[in-house]
mmCIF file as Biopython writes it, N, C-alpha, C and O atoms, coordinates in Angstrom:
data_model
#
loop_
_atom_site.group_PDB
_atom_site.id
_atom_site.type_symbol
_atom_site.label_atom_id
_atom_site.label_alt_id
_atom_site.label_comp_id
_atom_site.label_asym_id
_atom_site.label_entity_id
_atom_site.label_seq_id
_atom_site.pdbx_PDB_ins_code
_atom_site.Cartn_x
_atom_site.Cartn_y
_atom_site.Cartn_z
_atom_site.occupancy
_atom_site.B_iso_or_equiv
_atom_site.auth_seq_id
_atom_site.auth_asym_id
_atom_site.pdbx_PDB_model_num
ATOM 1   N N  . MET A ? 1  ? 100.818 106.991 123.058 1.0 0.0 1  A 1 
ATOM 2   C CA . MET A ? 1  ? 101.966 106.169 122.760 1.0 0.0 1  A 1 
ATOM 3   C C  . MET A ? 1  ? 103.053 107.075 122.191 1.0 0.0 1  A 1 
ATOM 4   O O  . MET A ? 1  ? 102.791 107.907 121.322 1.0 0.0 1  A 1 
ATOM 5   N N  . GLN A ? 2  ? 104.255 106.906 122.684 1.0 0.0 2  A 1 
ATOM 6   C CA . GLN A ? 2  ? 105.381 107.657 122.163 1.0 0.0 2  A 1 
ATOM 7   C C  . GLN A ? 2  ? 106.444 106.675 121.702 1.0 0.0 2  A 1 
ATOM 8   O O  . GLN A ? 2  ? 106.671 105.641 122.329 1.0 0.0 2  A 1 
ATOM 9   N N  . ILE A ? 3  ? 107.083 107.014 120.606 1.0 0.0 3  A 1 
ATOM 10  C CA . ILE A ? 3  ? 108.103 106.148 120.031 1.0 0.0 3  A 1 
ATOM 11  C C  . ILE A ? 3  ? 109.394 106.941 119.950 1.0 0.0 3  A 1 
ATOM 12  O O  . ILE A ? 3  ? 109.412 108.074 119.469 1.0 0.0 3  A 1 
ATOM 13  N N  . PHE A ? 4  ? 110.470 106.339 120.424 1.0 0.0 4  A 1 
ATOM 14  C CA . PHE A ? 4  ? 111.761 107.006 120.406 1.0 0.0 4  A 1 
ATOM 15  C C  . PHE A ? 4  ? 112.788 106.126 119.708 1.0 0.0 4  A 1 
ATOM 16  O O  . PHE A ? 4  ? 112.714 104.899 119.773 1.0 0.0 4  A 1 
ATOM 17  N N  . GLN A ? 5  ? 113.731 106.752 119.049 1.0 0.0 5  A 1 
ATOM 18  C CA . GLN A ? 5  ? 114.820 106.030 118.408 1.0 0.0 5  A 1 
ATOM 19  C C  . GLN A ? 5  ? 116.072 106.881 118.537 1.0 0.0 5  A 1 
ATOM 20  O O  . GLN A ? 5  ? 116.037 108.086 118.286 1.0 0.0 5  A 1 
ATOM 21  N N  . THR A ? 6  ? 117.172 106.261 118.925 1.0 0.0 6  A 1 
ATOM 22  C CA . THR A ? 6  ? 118.442 106.970 118.988 1.0 0.0 6  A 1 
ATOM 23  C C  . THR A ? 6  ? 119.059 106.937 117.600 1.0 0.0 6  A 1 
ATOM 24  O O  . THR A ? 6  ? 119.260 105.865 117.028 1.0 0.0 6  A 1 
ATOM 25  N N  . LEU A ? 7  ? 119.354 108.095 117.066 1.0 0.0 7  A 1 
ATOM 26  C CA . LEU A ? 7  ? 119.928 108.181 115.730 1.0 0.0 7  A 1 
ATOM 27  C C  . LEU A ? 7  ? 121.442 108.308 115.831 1.0 0.0 7  A 1 
ATOM 28  O O  . LEU A ? 7  ? 121.962 109.288 116.365 1.0 0.0 7  A 1 
ATOM 29  N N  . THR A ? 8  ? 122.131 107.318 115.318 1.0 0.0 8  A 1 
ATOM 30  C CA . THR A ? 8  ? 123.585 107.366 115.311 1.0 0.0 8  A 1 
ATOM 31  C C  . THR A ? 8  ? 124.053 108.118 114.073 1.0 0.0 8  A 1 
ATOM 32  O O  . THR A ? 8  ? 123.294 108.285 113.119 1.0 0.0 8  A 1 
ATOM 33  N N  . ASN A ? 9  ? 125.282 108.563 114.088 1.0 0.0 9  A 1 
ATOM 34  C CA . ASN A ? 9  ? 125.849 109.249 112.922 1.0 0.0 9  A 1 
ATOM 35  C C  . ASN A ? 9  ? 125.854 108.336 111.703 1.0 0.0 9  A 1 
ATOM 36  O O  . ASN A ? 9  ? 125.604 108.783 110.584 1.0 0.0 9  A 1 
ATOM 37  N N  . GLU A ? 10 ? 126.140 107.054 111.923 1.0 0.0 10 A 1 
ATOM 38  C CA . GLU A ? 10 ? 126.144 106.093 110.816 1.0 0.0 10 A 1 
ATOM 39  C C  . GLU A ? 10 ? 124.745 105.970 110.202 1.0 0.0 10 A 1 
ATOM 40  O O  . GLU A ? 10 ? 124.598 105.947 108.980 1.0 0.0 10 A 1 
ATOM 41  N N  . TYR A ? 11 ? 123.735 105.893 111.047 1.0 0.0 11 A 1 
ATOM 42  C CA . TYR A ? 11 ? 122.356 105.789 110.567 1.0 0.0 11 A 1 
ATOM 43  C C  . TYR A ? 11 ? 121.978 107.022 109.750 1.0 0.0 11 A 1 
ATOM 44  O O  . TYR A ? 11 ? 121.380 106.903 108.680 1.0 0.0 11 A 1 
ATOM 45  N N  . ILE A ? 12 ? 122.322 108.187 110.246 1.0 0.0 12 A 1 
ATOM 46  C CA . ILE A ? 12 ? 122.007 109.436 109.548 1.0 0.0 12 A 1 
ATOM 47  C C  . ILE A ? 12 ? 122.726 109.487 108.209 1.0 0.0 12 A 1 
ATOM 48  O O  . ILE A ? 12 ? 122.141 109.887 107.203 1.0 0.0 12 A 1 
ATOM 49  N N  . HIS A ? 13 ? 123.985 109.084 108.193 1.0 0.0 13 A 1 
ATOM 50  C CA . HIS A ? 13 ? 124.764 109.091 106.947 1.0 0.0 13 A 1 
ATOM 51  C C  . HIS A ? 13 ? 124.140 108.147 105.913 1.0 0.0 13 A 1 
ATOM 52  O O  . HIS A ? 13 ? 123.979 108.518 104.750 1.0 0.0 13 A 1 
ATOM 53  N N  . LYS A ? 14 ? 123.794 106.936 106.335 1.0 0.0 14 A 1 
ATOM 54  C CA . LYS A ? 14 ? 123.178 105.972 105.418 1.0 0.0 14 A 1 
ATOM 55  C C  . LYS A ? 14 ? 121.817 106.472 104.930 1.0 0.0 14 A 1 
ATOM 56  O O  . LYS A ? 14 ? 121.467 106.287 103.764 1.0 0.0 14 A 1 
ATOM 57  N N  . SER A ? 15 ? 121.062 107.096 105.810 1.0 0.0 15 A 1 
ATOM 58  C CA . SER A ? 15 ? 119.745 107.622 105.429 1.0 0.0 15 A 1 
ATOM 59  C C  . SER A ? 15 ? 119.868 108.704 104.364 1.0 0.0 15 A 1 
ATOM 60  O O  . SER A ? 15 ? 119.049 108.779 103.448 1.0 0.0 15 A 1 
ATOM 61  N N  . ASN A ? 16 ? 120.885 109.532 104.487 1.0 0.0 16 A 1 
ATOM 62  C CA . ASN A ? 16 ? 121.096 110.603 103.512 1.0 0.0 16 A 1 
ATOM 63  C C  . ASN A ? 16 ? 121.456 110.072 102.136 1.0 0.0 16 A 1 
ATOM 64  O O  . ASN A ? 16 ? 121.294 110.779 101.141 1.0 0.0 16 A 1 
ATOM 65  N N  . GLN A ? 17 ? 121.942 108.841 102.061 1.0 0.0 17 A 1 
ATOM 66  C CA . GLN A ? 17 ? 122.340 108.259 100.786 1.0 0.0 17 A 1 
ATOM 67  C C  . GLN A ? 17 ? 121.197 107.534 100.080 1.0 0.0 17 A 1 
ATOM 68  O O  . GLN A ? 17 ? 121.352 107.107 98.936  1.0 0.0 17 A 1 
ATOM 69  N N  . LEU A ? 18 ? 120.072 107.392 100.735 1.0 0.0 18 A 1 
ATOM 70  C CA . LEU A ? 18 ? 118.934 106.694 100.131 1.0 0.0 18 A 1 
ATOM 71  C C  . LEU A ? 18 ? 118.292 107.539 99.043  1.0 0.0 18 A 1 
ATOM 72  O O  . LEU A ? 18 ? 118.233 108.765 99.133  1.0 0.0 18 A 1 
ATOM 73  N N  . SER A ? 19 ? 117.815 106.855 98.015  1.0 0.0 19 A 1 
ATOM 74  C CA . SER A ? 19 ? 117.065 107.553 96.967  1.0 0.0 19 A 1 
ATOM 75  C C  . SER A ? 19 ? 115.662 107.840 97.491  1.0 0.0 19 A 1 
ATOM 76  O O  . SER A ? 19 ? 115.263 107.332 98.539  1.0 0.0 19 A 1 
ATOM 77  N N  . ILE A ? 20 ? 114.929 108.653 96.757  1.0 0.0 20 A 1 
ATOM 78  C CA . ILE A ? 20 ? 113.549 108.973 97.161  1.0 0.0 20 A 1 
ATOM 79  C C  . ILE A ? 20 ? 112.706 107.700 97.206  1.0 0.0 20 A 1 
ATOM 80  O O  . ILE A ? 20 ? 111.925 107.506 98.137  1.0 0.0 20 A 1 
ATOM 81  N N  . SER A ? 21 ? 112.860 106.845 96.220  1.0 0.0 21 A 1 
ATOM 82  C CA . SER A ? 21 ? 112.084 105.597 96.184  1.0 0.0 21 A 1 
ATOM 83  C C  . SER A ? 21 ? 112.409 104.716 97.383  1.0 0.0 21 A 1 
ATOM 84  O O  . SER A ? 21 ? 111.516 104.114 97.979  1.0 0.0 21 A 1 
ATOM 85  N N  . GLU A ? 22 ? 113.690 104.643 97.734  1.0 0.0 22 A 1 
ATOM 86  C CA . GLU A ? 22 ? 114.085 103.837 98.884  1.0 0.0 22 A 1 
ATOM 87  C C  . GLU A ? 22 ? 113.521 104.418 100.175 1.0 0.0 22 A 1 
ATOM 88  O O  . GLU A ? 22 ? 113.108 103.674 101.064 1.0 0.0 22 A 1 
ATOM 89  N N  . ARG A ? 23 ? 113.501 105.729 100.279 1.0 0.0 23 A 1 
ATOM 90  C CA . ARG A ? 23 ? 112.939 106.373 101.474 1.0 0.0 23 A 1 
ATOM 91  C C  . ARG A ? 23 ? 111.445 106.100 101.588 1.0 0.0 23 A 1 
ATOM 92  O O  . ARG A ? 23 ? 110.946 105.791 102.670 1.0 0.0 23 A 1 
ATOM 93  N N  . LEU A ? 24 ? 110.738 106.212 100.477 1.0 0.0 24 A 1 
ATOM 94  C CA . LEU A ? 24 ? 109.297 105.953 100.497 1.0 0.0 24 A 1 
ATOM 95  C C  . LEU A ? 24 ? 109.003 104.498 100.844 1.0 0.0 24 A 1 
ATOM 96  O O  . LEU A ? 24 ? 108.069 104.199 101.588 1.0 0.0 24 A 1 
ATOM 97  N N  . GLU A ? 25 ? 109.811 103.604 100.294 1.0 0.0 25 A 1 
ATOM 98  C CA . GLU A ? 25 ? 109.635 102.187 100.592 1.0 0.0 25 A 1 
ATOM 99  C C  . GLU A ? 25 ? 109.856 101.922 102.087 1.0 0.0 25 A 1 
ATOM 100 O O  . GLU A ? 25 ? 109.103 101.172 102.708 1.0 0.0 25 A 1 
ATOM 101 N N  . PHE A ? 26 ? 110.884 102.537 102.652 1.0 0.0 26 A 1 
ATOM 102 C CA . PHE A ? 26 ? 111.155 102.380 104.080 1.0 0.0 26 A 1 
ATOM 103 C C  . PHE A ? 26 ? 109.981 102.902 104.910 1.0 0.0 26 A 1 
ATOM 104 O O  . PHE A ? 26 ? 109.546 102.252 105.861 1.0 0.0 26 A 1 
ATOM 105 N N  . LEU A ? 27 ? 109.474 104.076 104.544 1.0 0.0 27 A 1 
ATOM 106 C CA . LEU A ? 27 ? 108.365 104.657 105.297 1.0 0.0 27 A 1 
ATOM 107 C C  . LEU A ? 27 ? 107.123 103.774 105.240 1.0 0.0 27 A 1 
ATOM 108 O O  . LEU A ? 27 ? 106.399 103.637 106.226 1.0 0.0 27 A 1 
ATOM 109 N N  . GLU A ? 28 ? 106.887 103.180 104.082 1.0 0.0 28 A 1 
ATOM 110 C CA . GLU A ? 28 ? 105.734 102.288 103.944 1.0 0.0 28 A 1 
ATOM 111 C C  . GLU A ? 28 ? 105.898 101.074 104.851 1.0 0.0 28 A 1 
ATOM 112 O O  . GLU A ? 28 ? 104.953 100.674 105.532 1.0 0.0 28 A 1 
ATOM 113 N N  . GLU A ? 29 ? 107.090 100.488 104.864 1.0 0.0 29 A 1 
ATOM 114 C CA . GLU A ? 29 ? 107.340 99.332  105.721 1.0 0.0 29 A 1 
ATOM 115 C C  . GLU A ? 29 ? 107.266 99.730  107.194 1.0 0.0 29 A 1 
ATOM 116 O O  . GLU A ? 29 ? 106.721 98.987  108.011 1.0 0.0 29 A 1 
ATOM 117 N N  . TYR A ? 30 ? 107.809 100.889 107.533 1.0 0.0 30 A 1 
ATOM 118 C CA . TYR A ? 30 ? 107.803 101.367 108.919 1.0 0.0 30 A 1 
ATOM 119 C C  . TYR A ? 30 ? 106.371 101.587 109.399 1.0 0.0 30 A 1 
ATOM 120 O O  . TYR A ? 30 ? 106.032 101.261 110.537 1.0 0.0 30 A 1 
ATOM 121 N N  . ARG A ? 31 ? 105.542 102.138 108.531 1.0 0.0 31 A 1 
ATOM 122 C CA . ARG A ? 31 ? 104.138 102.379 108.884 1.0 0.0 31 A 1 
ATOM 123 C C  . ARG A ? 31 ? 103.454 101.077 109.264 1.0 0.0 31 A 1 
ATOM 124 O O  . ARG A ? 31 ? 102.612 101.054 110.161 1.0 0.0 31 A 1 
ATOM 125 N N  . LEU A ? 32 ? 103.811 99.997  108.589 1.0 0.0 32 A 1 
ATOM 126 C CA . LEU A ? 32 ? 103.186 98.711  108.875 1.0 0.0 32 A 1 
ATOM 127 C C  . LEU A ? 32 ? 103.620 98.140  110.223 1.0 0.0 32 A 1 
ATOM 128 O O  . LEU A ? 32 ? 102.948 97.265  110.768 1.0 0.0 32 A 1 
ATOM 129 N N  . LEU A ? 33 ? 104.734 98.628  110.763 1.0 0.0 33 A 1 
ATOM 130 C CA . LEU A ? 33 ? 105.218 98.152  112.057 1.0 0.0 33 A 1 
ATOM 131 C C  . LEU A ? 33 ? 104.518 98.832  113.230 1.0 0.0 33 A 1 
ATOM 132 O O  . LEU A ? 33 ? 104.508 98.304  114.342 1.0 0.0 33 A 1 
ATOM 133 N N  . LEU A ? 34 ? 103.941 99.990  112.984 1.0 0.0 34 A 1 
ATOM 134 C CA . LEU A ? 34 ? 103.294 100.740 114.056 1.0 0.0 34 A 1 
ATOM 135 C C  . LEU A ? 34 ? 101.879 100.216 114.290 1.0 0.0 34 A 1 
ATOM 136 O O  . LEU A ? 34 ? 101.182 99.870  113.336 1.0 0.0 34 A 1 
ATOM 137 N N  . PRO A ? 35 ? 101.458 100.155 115.528 1.0 0.0 35 A 1 
ATOM 138 C CA . PRO A ? 35 ? 100.089 99.720  115.796 1.0 0.0 35 A 1 
ATOM 139 C C  . PRO A ? 35 ? 99.084  100.767 115.310 1.0 0.0 35 A 1 
ATOM 140 O O  . PRO A ? 35 ? 99.377  101.962 115.274 1.0 0.0 35 A 1 
ATOM 141 N N  . GLU A ? 36 ? 97.924  100.304 114.947 1.0 0.0 36 A 1 
ATOM 142 C CA . GLU A ? 36 ? 96.880  101.202 114.454 1.0 0.0 36 A 1 
ATOM 143 C C  . GLU A ? 36 ? 96.525  102.267 115.486 1.0 0.0 36 A 1 
ATOM 144 O O  . GLU A ? 36 ? 96.158  103.386 115.127 1.0 0.0 36 A 1 
ATOM 145 N N  . SER A ? 37 ? 96.633  101.923 116.761 1.0 0.0 37 A 1 
ATOM 146 C CA . SER A ? 37 ? 96.292  102.876 117.820 1.0 0.0 37 A 1 
ATOM 147 C C  . SER A ? 37 ? 97.158  104.129 117.745 1.0 0.0 37 A 1 
ATOM 148 O O  . SER A ? 37 ? 96.708  105.211 118.124 1.0 0.0 37 A 1 
ATOM 149 N N  . PHE A ? 38 ? 98.388  104.001 117.265 1.0 0.0 38 A 1 
ATOM 150 C CA . PHE A ? 38 ? 99.269  105.165 117.115 1.0 0.0 38 A 1 
ATOM 151 C C  . PHE A ? 38 ? 98.632  106.179 116.172 1.0 0.0 38 A 1 
ATOM 152 O O  . PHE A ? 38 ? 98.615  107.373 116.469 1.0 0.0 38 A 1 
ATOM 153 N N  . PHE A ? 39 ? 98.109  105.717 115.041 1.0 0.0 39 A 1 
ATOM 154 C CA . PHE A ? 39 ? 97.498  106.610 114.060 1.0 0.0 39 A 1 
ATOM 155 C C  . PHE A ? 39 ? 96.169  107.169 114.561 1.0 0.0 39 A 1 
ATOM 156 O O  . PHE A ? 39 ? 95.837  108.325 114.299 1.0 0.0 39 A 1 
ATOM 157 N N  . ILE A ? 40 ? 95.421  106.354 115.274 1.0 0.0 40 A 1 
ATOM 158 C CA . ILE A ? 40 ? 94.142  106.809 115.814 1.0 0.0 40 A 1 
ATOM 159 C C  . ILE A ? 40 ? 94.365  107.902 116.853 1.0 0.0 40 A 1 
ATOM 160 O O  . ILE A ? 40 ? 93.667  108.916 116.849 1.0 0.0 40 A 1 
ATOM 161 N N  . GLU A ? 41 ? 95.348  107.697 117.752 1.0 0.0 41 A 1 
ATOM 162 C CA . GLU A ? 41 ? 95.653  108.708 118.768 1.0 0.0 41 A 1 
ATOM 163 C C  . GLU A ? 41 ? 96.142  110.002 118.122 1.0 0.0 41 A 1 
ATOM 164 O O  . GLU A ? 41 ? 95.747  111.093 118.532 1.0 0.0 41 A 1 
ATOM 165 N N  . TYR A ? 42 ? 96.994  109.881 117.120 1.0 0.0 42 A 1 
ATOM 166 C CA . TYR A ? 42 ? 97.527  111.061 116.434 1.0 0.0 42 A 1 
ATOM 167 C C  . TYR A ? 42 ? 96.402  111.829 115.736 1.0 0.0 42 A 1 
ATOM 168 O O  . TYR A ? 42 ? 96.341  113.056 115.810 1.0 0.0 42 A 1 
ATOM 169 N N  . LYS A ? 43 ? 95.522  111.105 115.064 1.0 0.0 43 A 1 
ATOM 170 C CA . LYS A ? 43 ? 94.393  111.734 114.374 1.0 0.0 43 A 1 
ATOM 171 C C  . LYS A ? 43 ? 93.501  112.463 115.371 1.0 0.0 43 A 1 
ATOM 172 O O  . LYS A ? 43 ? 93.057  113.581 115.109 1.0 0.0 43 A 1 
ATOM 173 N N  . GLN A ? 44 ? 93.237  111.834 116.511 1.0 0.0 44 A 1 
ATOM 174 C CA . GLN A ? 44 ? 92.384  112.444 117.531 1.0 0.0 44 A 1 
ATOM 175 C C  . GLN A ? 44 ? 93.007  113.729 118.063 1.0 0.0 44 A 1 
ATOM 176 O O  . GLN A ? 44 ? 92.307  114.726 118.243 1.0 0.0 44 A 1 
ATOM 177 N N  . LYS A ? 45 ? 94.317  113.717 118.318 1.0 0.0 45 A 1 
ATOM 178 C CA . LYS A ? 45 ? 95.002  114.918 118.805 1.0 0.0 45 A 1 
ATOM 179 C C  . LYS A ? 45 ? 94.925  116.041 117.774 1.0 0.0 45 A 1 
ATOM 180 O O  . LYS A ? 45 ? 94.702  117.199 118.128 1.0 0.0 45 A 1 
ATOM 181 N N  . CYS A ? 46 ? 95.108  115.700 116.507 1.0 0.0 46 A 1 
ATOM 182 C CA . CYS A ? 46 ? 95.025  116.711 115.444 1.0 0.0 46 A 1 
ATOM 183 C C  . CYS A ? 46 ? 93.626  117.308 115.367 1.0 0.0 46 A 1 
ATOM 184 O O  . CYS A ? 46 ? 93.474  118.521 115.215 1.0 0.0 46 A 1 
ATOM 185 N N  . LEU A ? 47 ? 92.610  116.468 115.470 1.0 0.0 47 A 1 
ATOM 186 C CA . LEU A ? 47 ? 91.230  116.958 115.420 1.0 0.0 47 A 1 
ATOM 187 C C  . LEU A ? 47 ? 90.916  117.856 116.609 1.0 0.0 47 A 1 
ATOM 188 O O  . LEU A ? 47 ? 90.208  118.853 116.470 1.0 0.0 47 A 1 
ATOM 189 N N  . GLU A ? 48 ? 91.443  117.502 117.783 1.0 0.0 48 A 1 
ATOM 190 C CA . GLU A ? 48 ? 91.221  118.333 118.966 1.0 0.0 48 A 1 
ATOM 191 C C  . GLU A ? 48 ? 91.880  119.699 118.805 1.0 0.0 48 A 1 
ATOM 192 O O  . GLU A ? 48 ? 91.281  120.722 119.140 1.0 0.0 48 A 1 
ATOM 193 N N  . LYS A ? 49 ? 93.105  119.721 118.295 1.0 0.0 49 A 1 
ATOM 194 C CA . LYS A ? 49 ? 93.798  120.997 118.072 1.0 0.0 49 A 1 
ATOM 195 C C  . LYS A ? 49 ? 93.051  121.832 117.040 1.0 0.0 49 A 1 
ATOM 196 O O  . LYS A ? 49 ? 92.899  123.042 117.210 1.0 0.0 49 A 1 
ATOM 197 N N  . TRP A ? 50 ? 92.588  121.193 115.972 1.0 0.0 50 A 1 
ATOM 198 C CA . TRP A ? 50 ? 91.856  121.902 114.926 1.0 0.0 50 A 1 
ATOM 199 C C  . TRP A ? 50 ? 90.573  122.495 115.499 1.0 0.0 50 A 1 
ATOM 200 O O  . TRP A ? 50 ? 90.221  123.639 115.212 1.0 0.0 50 A 1 
ATOM 201 N N  . SER A ? 51 ? 89.877  121.695 116.317 1.0 0.0 51 A 1 
ATOM 202 C CA . SER A ? 51 ? 88.636  122.163 116.926 1.0 0.0 51 A 1 
ATOM 203 C C  . SER A ? 51 ? 88.893  123.360 117.838 1.0 0.0 51 A 1 
ATOM 204 O O  . SER A ? 51 ? 88.110  124.310 117.850 1.0 0.0 51 A 1 
ATOM 205 N N  . GLN A ? 52 ? 89.977  123.321 118.594 1.0 0.0 52 A 1 
ATOM 206 C CA . GLN A ? 52 ? 90.322  124.432 119.479 1.0 0.0 52 A 1 
ATOM 207 C C  . GLN A ? 52 ? 90.624  125.699 118.686 1.0 0.0 52 A 1 
ATOM 208 O O  . GLN A ? 52 ? 90.220  126.788 119.093 1.0 0.0 52 A 1 
ATOM 209 N N  . THR A ? 53 ? 91.316  125.578 117.576 1.0 0.0 53 A 1 
ATOM 210 C CA . THR A ? 53 ? 91.640  126.770 116.783 1.0 0.0 53 A 1 
ATOM 211 C C  . THR A ? 53 ? 90.381  127.347 116.144 1.0 0.0 53 A 1 
ATOM 212 O O  . THR A ? 53 ? 90.257  128.565 116.016 1.0 0.0 53 A 1 
ATOM 213 N N  . ARG A ? 54 ? 89.453  126.492 115.746 1.0 0.0 54 A 1 
ATOM 214 C CA . ARG A ? 54 ? 88.183  126.982 115.184 1.0 0.0 54 A 1 
ATOM 215 C C  . ARG A ? 54 ? 87.383  127.714 116.246 1.0 0.0 54 A 1 
ATOM 216 O O  . ARG A ? 54 ? 86.790  128.757 115.969 1.0 0.0 54 A 1 
ATOM 217 N N  . ASN A ? 55 ? 87.360  127.177 117.457 1.0 0.0 55 A 1 
ATOM 218 C CA . ASN A ? 55 ? 86.590  127.788 118.542 1.0 0.0 55 A 1 
ATOM 219 C C  . ASN A ? 55 ? 87.184  129.115 118.978 1.0 0.0 55 A 1 
ATOM 220 O O  . ASN A ? 55 ? 86.447  130.004 119.405 1.0 0.0 55 A 1 
ATOM 221 N N  . HIS A ? 56 ? 88.486  129.272 118.882 1.0 0.0 56 A 1 
ATOM 222 C CA . HIS A ? 56 ? 89.150  130.497 119.318 1.0 0.0 56 A 1 
ATOM 223 C C  . HIS A ? 56 ? 89.241  131.552 118.222 1.0 0.0 56 A 1 
ATOM 224 O O  . HIS A ? 56 ? 89.557  132.709 118.498 1.0 0.0 56 A 1 
ATOM 225 N N  . SER A ? 57 ? 88.966  131.161 116.984 1.0 0.0 57 A 1 
ATOM 226 C CA . SER A ? 57 ? 89.107  132.123 115.888 1.0 0.0 57 A 1 
ATOM 227 C C  . SER A ? 57 ? 87.982  133.160 115.899 1.0 0.0 57 A 1 
ATOM 228 O O  . SER A ? 57 ? 88.161  134.266 115.388 1.0 0.0 57 A 1 
ATOM 229 N N  . GLY A ? 58 ? 86.841  132.821 116.469 1.0 0.0 58 A 1 
ATOM 230 C CA . GLY A ? 58 ? 85.742  133.770 116.568 1.0 0.0 58 A 1 
ATOM 231 C C  . GLY A ? 58 ? 84.915  133.913 115.304 1.0 0.0 58 A 1 
ATOM 232 O O  . GLY A ? 58 ? 83.921  134.640 115.292 1.0 0.0 58 A 1 
ATOM 233 N N  . SER A ? 59 ? 85.308  133.240 114.256 1.0 0.0 59 A 1 
ATOM 234 C CA . SER A ? 59 ? 84.522  133.318 113.022 1.0 0.0 59 A 1 
ATOM 235 C C  . SER A ? 59 ? 84.252  131.918 112.522 1.0 0.0 59 A 1 
ATOM 236 O O  . SER A ? 59 ? 85.109  131.038 112.600 1.0 0.0 59 A 1 
ATOM 237 N N  . ASP A ? 60 ? 83.078  131.725 112.019 1.0 0.0 60 A 1 
ATOM 238 C CA . ASP A ? 60 ? 82.678  130.441 111.482 1.0 0.0 60 A 1 
ATOM 239 C C  . ASP A ? 60 ? 82.522  130.605 109.978 1.0 0.0 60 A 1 
ATOM 240 O O  . ASP A ? 60 ? 81.698  131.406 109.538 1.0 0.0 60 A 1 
ATOM 241 N N  . PRO A ? 61 ? 83.296  129.864 109.167 1.0 0.0 61 A 1 
ATOM 242 C CA . PRO A ? 61 ? 83.243  130.051 107.714 1.0 0.0 61 A 1 
ATOM 243 C C  . PRO A ? 61 ? 81.947  129.600 107.074 1.0 0.0 61 A 1 
ATOM 244 O O  . PRO A ? 61 ? 81.730  129.858 105.890 1.0 0.0 61 A 1 
ATOM 245 N N  . GLU A ? 62 ? 81.075  128.931 107.822 1.0 0.0 62 A 1 
ATOM 246 C CA . GLU A ? 62 ? 79.825  128.428 107.225 1.0 0.0 62 A 1 
ATOM 247 C C  . GLU A ? 62 ? 78.785  129.504 107.082 1.0 0.0 62 A 1 
ATOM 248 O O  . GLU A ? 62 ? 77.685  129.238 106.599 1.0 0.0 62 A 1 
#
């Protein structure tokens, strides 16, 4: 799943004026709008990349 948003200059300007608390609140609300599958797919991709880097490093820390 890919999500795209066109960022207007007005949107960017308003975003820059938000406090840290307002930004965190927005992110929390935004997270609730995304389907769970988005996070599951992202987590799976990260784990696959991590696994590939471990396999190519040639050393096992265990």
